[in-house]
Short mmCIF file of C-alpha atoms in Angstrom, two decimals:
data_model
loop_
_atom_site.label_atom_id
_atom_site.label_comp_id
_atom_site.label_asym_id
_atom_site.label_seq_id
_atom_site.Cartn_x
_atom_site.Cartn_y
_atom_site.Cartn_z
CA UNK A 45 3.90 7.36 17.75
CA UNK A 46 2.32 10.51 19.09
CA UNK A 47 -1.55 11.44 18.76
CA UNK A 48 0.10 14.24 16.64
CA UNK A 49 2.19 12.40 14.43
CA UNK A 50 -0.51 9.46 13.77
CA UNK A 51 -2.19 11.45 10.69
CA UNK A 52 -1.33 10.58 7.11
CA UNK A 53 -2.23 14.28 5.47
CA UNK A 54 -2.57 12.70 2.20
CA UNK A 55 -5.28 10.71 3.15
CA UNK A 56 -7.32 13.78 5.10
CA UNK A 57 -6.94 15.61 1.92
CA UNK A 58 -8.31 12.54 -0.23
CA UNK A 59 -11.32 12.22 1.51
CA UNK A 60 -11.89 16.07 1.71
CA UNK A 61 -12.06 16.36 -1.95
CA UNK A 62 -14.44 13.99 -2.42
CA UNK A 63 -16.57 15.31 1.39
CA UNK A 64 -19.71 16.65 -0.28
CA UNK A 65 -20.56 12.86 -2.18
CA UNK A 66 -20.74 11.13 1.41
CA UNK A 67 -24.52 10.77 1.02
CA UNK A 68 -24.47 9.97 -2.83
CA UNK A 69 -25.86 6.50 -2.65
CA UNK A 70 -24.33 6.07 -6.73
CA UNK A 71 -21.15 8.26 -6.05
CA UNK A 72 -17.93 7.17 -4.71
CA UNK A 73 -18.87 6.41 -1.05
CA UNK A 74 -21.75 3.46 -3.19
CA UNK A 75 -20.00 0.25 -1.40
CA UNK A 76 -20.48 2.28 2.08
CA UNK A 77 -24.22 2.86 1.57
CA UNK A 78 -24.66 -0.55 0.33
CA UNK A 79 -22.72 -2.62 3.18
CA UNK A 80 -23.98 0.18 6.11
CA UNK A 81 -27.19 -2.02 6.94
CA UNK A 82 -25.52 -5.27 7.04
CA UNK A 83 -22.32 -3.67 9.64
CA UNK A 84 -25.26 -2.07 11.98
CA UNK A 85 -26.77 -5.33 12.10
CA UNK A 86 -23.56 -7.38 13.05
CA UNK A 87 -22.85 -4.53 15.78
CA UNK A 88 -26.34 -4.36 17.11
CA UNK A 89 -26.49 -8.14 17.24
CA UNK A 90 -23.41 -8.48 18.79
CA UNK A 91 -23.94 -5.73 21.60
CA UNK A 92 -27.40 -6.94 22.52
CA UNK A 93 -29.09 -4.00 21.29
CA UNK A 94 -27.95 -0.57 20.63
CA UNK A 95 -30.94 1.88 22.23
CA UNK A 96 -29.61 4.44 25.39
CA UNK A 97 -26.14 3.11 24.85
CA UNK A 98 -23.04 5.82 24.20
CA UNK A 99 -21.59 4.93 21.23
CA UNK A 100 -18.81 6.73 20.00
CA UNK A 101 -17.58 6.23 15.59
CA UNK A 102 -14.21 6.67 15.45
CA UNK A 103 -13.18 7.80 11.52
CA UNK A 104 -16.97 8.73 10.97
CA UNK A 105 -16.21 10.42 7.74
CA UNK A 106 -19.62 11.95 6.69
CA UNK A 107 -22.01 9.97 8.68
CA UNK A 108 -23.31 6.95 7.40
CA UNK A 109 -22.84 4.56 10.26
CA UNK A 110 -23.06 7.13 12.87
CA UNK A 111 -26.37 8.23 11.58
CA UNK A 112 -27.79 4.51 11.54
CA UNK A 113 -26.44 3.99 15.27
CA UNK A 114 -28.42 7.24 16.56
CA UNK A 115 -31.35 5.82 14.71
CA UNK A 116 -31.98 2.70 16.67
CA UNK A 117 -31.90 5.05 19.83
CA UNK A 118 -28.24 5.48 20.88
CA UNK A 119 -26.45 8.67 21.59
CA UNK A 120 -23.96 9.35 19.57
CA UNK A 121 -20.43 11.08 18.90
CA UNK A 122 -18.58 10.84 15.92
CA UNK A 123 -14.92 12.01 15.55
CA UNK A 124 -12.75 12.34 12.44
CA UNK A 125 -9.81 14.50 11.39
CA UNK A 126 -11.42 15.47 8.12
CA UNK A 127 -13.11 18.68 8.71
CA UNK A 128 -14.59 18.74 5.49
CA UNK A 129 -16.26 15.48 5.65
CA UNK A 130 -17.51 16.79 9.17
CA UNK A 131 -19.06 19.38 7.82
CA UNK A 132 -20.74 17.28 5.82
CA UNK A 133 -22.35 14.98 8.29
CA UNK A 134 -23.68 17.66 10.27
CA UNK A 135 -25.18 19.04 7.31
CA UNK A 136 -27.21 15.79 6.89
CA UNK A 137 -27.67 15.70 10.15
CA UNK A 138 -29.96 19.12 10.06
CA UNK A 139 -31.71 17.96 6.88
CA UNK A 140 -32.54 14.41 8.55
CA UNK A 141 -33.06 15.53 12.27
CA UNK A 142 -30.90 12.33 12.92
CA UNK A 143 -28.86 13.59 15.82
CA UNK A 144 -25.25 13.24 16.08
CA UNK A 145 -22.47 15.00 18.23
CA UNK A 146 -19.47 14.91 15.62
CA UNK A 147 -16.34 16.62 16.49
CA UNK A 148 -12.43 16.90 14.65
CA UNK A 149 -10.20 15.39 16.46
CA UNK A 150 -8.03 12.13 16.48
CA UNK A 151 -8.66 8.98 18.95
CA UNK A 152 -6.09 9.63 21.11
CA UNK A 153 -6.58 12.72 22.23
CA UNK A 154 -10.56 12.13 22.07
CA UNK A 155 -8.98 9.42 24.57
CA UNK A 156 -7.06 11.62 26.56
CA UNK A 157 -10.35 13.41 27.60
CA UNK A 158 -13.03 10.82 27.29
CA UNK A 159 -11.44 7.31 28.78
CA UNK A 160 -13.83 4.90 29.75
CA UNK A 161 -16.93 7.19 28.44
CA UNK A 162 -18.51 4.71 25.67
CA UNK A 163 -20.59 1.47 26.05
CA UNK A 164 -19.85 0.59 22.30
CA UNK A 165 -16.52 2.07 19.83
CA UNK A 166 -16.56 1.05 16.44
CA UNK A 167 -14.02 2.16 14.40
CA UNK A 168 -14.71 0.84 10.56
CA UNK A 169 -13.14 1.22 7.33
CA UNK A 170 -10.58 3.39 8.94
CA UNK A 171 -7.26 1.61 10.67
CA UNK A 172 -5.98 0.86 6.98
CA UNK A 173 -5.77 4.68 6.39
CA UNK A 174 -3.57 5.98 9.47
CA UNK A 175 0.33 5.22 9.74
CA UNK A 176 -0.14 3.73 13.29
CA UNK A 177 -3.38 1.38 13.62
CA UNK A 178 -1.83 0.07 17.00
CA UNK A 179 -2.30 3.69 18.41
CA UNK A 180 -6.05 3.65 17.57
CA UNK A 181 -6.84 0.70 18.67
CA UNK A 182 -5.15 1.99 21.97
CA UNK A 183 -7.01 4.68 22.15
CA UNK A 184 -10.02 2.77 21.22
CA UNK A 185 -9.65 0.55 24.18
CA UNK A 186 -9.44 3.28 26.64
CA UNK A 187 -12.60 5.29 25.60
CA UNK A 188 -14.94 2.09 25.88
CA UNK A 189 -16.11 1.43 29.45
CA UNK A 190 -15.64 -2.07 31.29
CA UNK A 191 -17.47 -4.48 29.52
CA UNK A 192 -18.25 -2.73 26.76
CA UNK A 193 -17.98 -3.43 22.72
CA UNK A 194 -15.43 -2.21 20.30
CA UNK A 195 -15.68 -3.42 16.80
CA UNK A 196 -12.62 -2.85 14.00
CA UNK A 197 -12.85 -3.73 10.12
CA UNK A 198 -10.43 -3.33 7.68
CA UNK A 199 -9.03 -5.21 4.83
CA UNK A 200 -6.89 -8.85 4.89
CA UNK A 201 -3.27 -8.93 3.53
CA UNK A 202 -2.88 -11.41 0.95
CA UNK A 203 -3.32 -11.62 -2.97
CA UNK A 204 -7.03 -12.50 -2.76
CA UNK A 205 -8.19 -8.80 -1.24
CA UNK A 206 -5.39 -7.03 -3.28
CA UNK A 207 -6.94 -8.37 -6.58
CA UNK A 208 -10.70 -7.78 -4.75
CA UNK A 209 -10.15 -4.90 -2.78
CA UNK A 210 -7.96 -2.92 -5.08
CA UNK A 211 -7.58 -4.09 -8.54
CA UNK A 212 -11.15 -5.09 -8.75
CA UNK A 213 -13.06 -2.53 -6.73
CA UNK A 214 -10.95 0.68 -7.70
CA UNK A 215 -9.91 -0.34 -11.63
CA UNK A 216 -11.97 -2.65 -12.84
CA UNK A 217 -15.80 -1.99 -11.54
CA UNK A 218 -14.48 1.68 -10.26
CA UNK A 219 -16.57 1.19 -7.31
CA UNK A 220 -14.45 3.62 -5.21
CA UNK A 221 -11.87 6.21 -6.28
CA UNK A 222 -8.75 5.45 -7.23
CA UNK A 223 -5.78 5.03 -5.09
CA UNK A 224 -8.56 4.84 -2.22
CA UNK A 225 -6.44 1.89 -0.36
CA UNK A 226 -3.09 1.02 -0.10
CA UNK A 227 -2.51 -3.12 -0.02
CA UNK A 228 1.10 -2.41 2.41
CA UNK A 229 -1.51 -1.13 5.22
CA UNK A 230 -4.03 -3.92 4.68
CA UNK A 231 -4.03 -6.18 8.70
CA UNK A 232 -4.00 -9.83 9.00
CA UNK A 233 -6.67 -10.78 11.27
CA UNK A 234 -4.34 -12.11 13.27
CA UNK A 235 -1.91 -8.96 13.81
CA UNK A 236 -5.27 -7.27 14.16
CA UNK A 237 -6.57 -9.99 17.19
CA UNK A 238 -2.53 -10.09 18.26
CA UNK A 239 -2.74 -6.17 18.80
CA UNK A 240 -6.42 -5.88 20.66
CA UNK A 241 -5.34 -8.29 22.65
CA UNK A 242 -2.15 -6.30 23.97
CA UNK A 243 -4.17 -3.11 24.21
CA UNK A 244 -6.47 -5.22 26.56
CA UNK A 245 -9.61 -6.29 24.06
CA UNK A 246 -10.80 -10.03 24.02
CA UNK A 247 -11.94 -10.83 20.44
CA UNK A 248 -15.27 -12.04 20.69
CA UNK A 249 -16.28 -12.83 17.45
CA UNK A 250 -15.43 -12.04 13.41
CA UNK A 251 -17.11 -12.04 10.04
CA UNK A 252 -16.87 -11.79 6.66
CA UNK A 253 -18.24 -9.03 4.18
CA UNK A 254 -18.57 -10.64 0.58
CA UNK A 255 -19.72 -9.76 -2.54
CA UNK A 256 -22.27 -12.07 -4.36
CA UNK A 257 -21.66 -11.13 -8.34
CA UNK A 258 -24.79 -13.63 -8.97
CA UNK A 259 -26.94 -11.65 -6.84
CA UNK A 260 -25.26 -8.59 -7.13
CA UNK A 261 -25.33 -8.07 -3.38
CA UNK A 262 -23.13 -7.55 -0.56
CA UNK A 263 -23.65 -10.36 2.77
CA UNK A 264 -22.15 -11.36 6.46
CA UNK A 265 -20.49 -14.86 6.51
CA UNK A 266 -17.86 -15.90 9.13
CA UNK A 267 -16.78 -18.77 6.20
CA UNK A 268 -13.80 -16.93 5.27
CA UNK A 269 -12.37 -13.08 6.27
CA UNK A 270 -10.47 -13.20 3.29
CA UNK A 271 -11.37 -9.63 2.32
CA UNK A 272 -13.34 -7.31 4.05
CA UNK A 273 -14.19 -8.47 8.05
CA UNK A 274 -15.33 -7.07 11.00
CA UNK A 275 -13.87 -7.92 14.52
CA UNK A 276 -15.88 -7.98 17.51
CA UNK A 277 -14.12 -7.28 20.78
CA UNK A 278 -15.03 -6.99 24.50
CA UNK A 279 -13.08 -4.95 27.18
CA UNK A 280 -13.15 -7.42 30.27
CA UNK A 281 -15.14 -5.81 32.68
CA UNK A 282 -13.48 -4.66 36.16
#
């Protein structure tokens, strides 16, 4: 599938409707705001630091990660193919002074012009929402340098993180909009590892995000990637 072709419309459009709540910590992006801190942590961690490092957020949407990254000191692009929600992060952007390259565009042809470019790609929340994941995580690969860090998270495929991730989290406590996901484009870990690995990623390392209902707080464990997880992957340096 081309660059061209690997954009679901519908999805661009569901996101733009909903662009100017991406920094609403109680509006529709909540879970986002809520899990950010403990994602940063897991990618800092895992990349030995993030400050003077080119890090590039692939599906930024309006911000929220890619704003946390440029925090602790990296330079930072963000890319997305939702103008609206782009318009939106550099709007926050001005009002926090948090600085941010963004730029509309998909991951392959950010590829196409950028290979090799970024110590660090992280591309979260955002392969279950294009028709092709392969192609991203392609194009993923290519833009990270030798040696450097690329980090996907998505949702399992199975009945536990359709009853979580949809039935639970978009009916019952309406924690995101909904319709938000759809449980055919959910990845096995596995067909997610299976697919870095023929793009050229090694998978370094995986976790967990889960919801404590006791605590009512979100936390990293690699005990199960039932749900929501996070995969940690190296490009093997030349």
């Amino acid at each position: 599938m081309s660059s061209t072709q690997n954009v679901d419309q519908t999805e661009i459009d569901k996101f733009s409707q909903i662009a100017e709540r991406w920094w609403d910590p109680e509006g529709e992006f909540k879970p986002l705001h809520i899990i950010n801190p403990l994602r940063l942590s897991f990618i800092e961690t895992e990349s030995d630091g993030l400050f003077g490092k080119k890090i590039l957020d692939v599906g930024c949407g309006g911000g929220i990660l890619a704003e946390s990254l440029a925090q602790r000191g990296a330079d930072v692009t963000g890319i997305d193919m939702a103008e609206a929600s782009l318009e939106i992060a550099q709007l926050h952007g001005l009002e926090s002074g948090i600085k941010v390259a963004y730029h509309c565009t998909s991951a392959e042809a950010f590829a196409a012009e950028h290979a090799g470019s970024f110590d660090v790609v992280t591309c979260m929340e955002m392969l279950e929402h294009v028709p092709d994941p392969a192609s991203v995580i392609k194009a993923c690969t290519d833009l990270v340098k030798p040696g450097g860090k690329v980090f996907f998270s998505t949702l399992n495929r199975n009945v536990k993180s359709y009853l979580l991730g949809i039935v639970a989290a978009e009916y019952v406590l309406q924690w995101v909009p909904k319709g938000t996901h759809q449980y055919q484009r959910f990845m096995k870990p596995s067909e997610l590892m299976k697919i870095a690995d023929h793009a050229g990623l090694i998978p370094r390392s995986t976790t967990g995000i889960h919801y404590d209902p006791f605590n009512q707080q979100f936390l990293l464990s690699n005990k199960n990637i039932d749900v929501n997880y996070i995969i940690h992957c190296e490009k093997p340096a030349l």
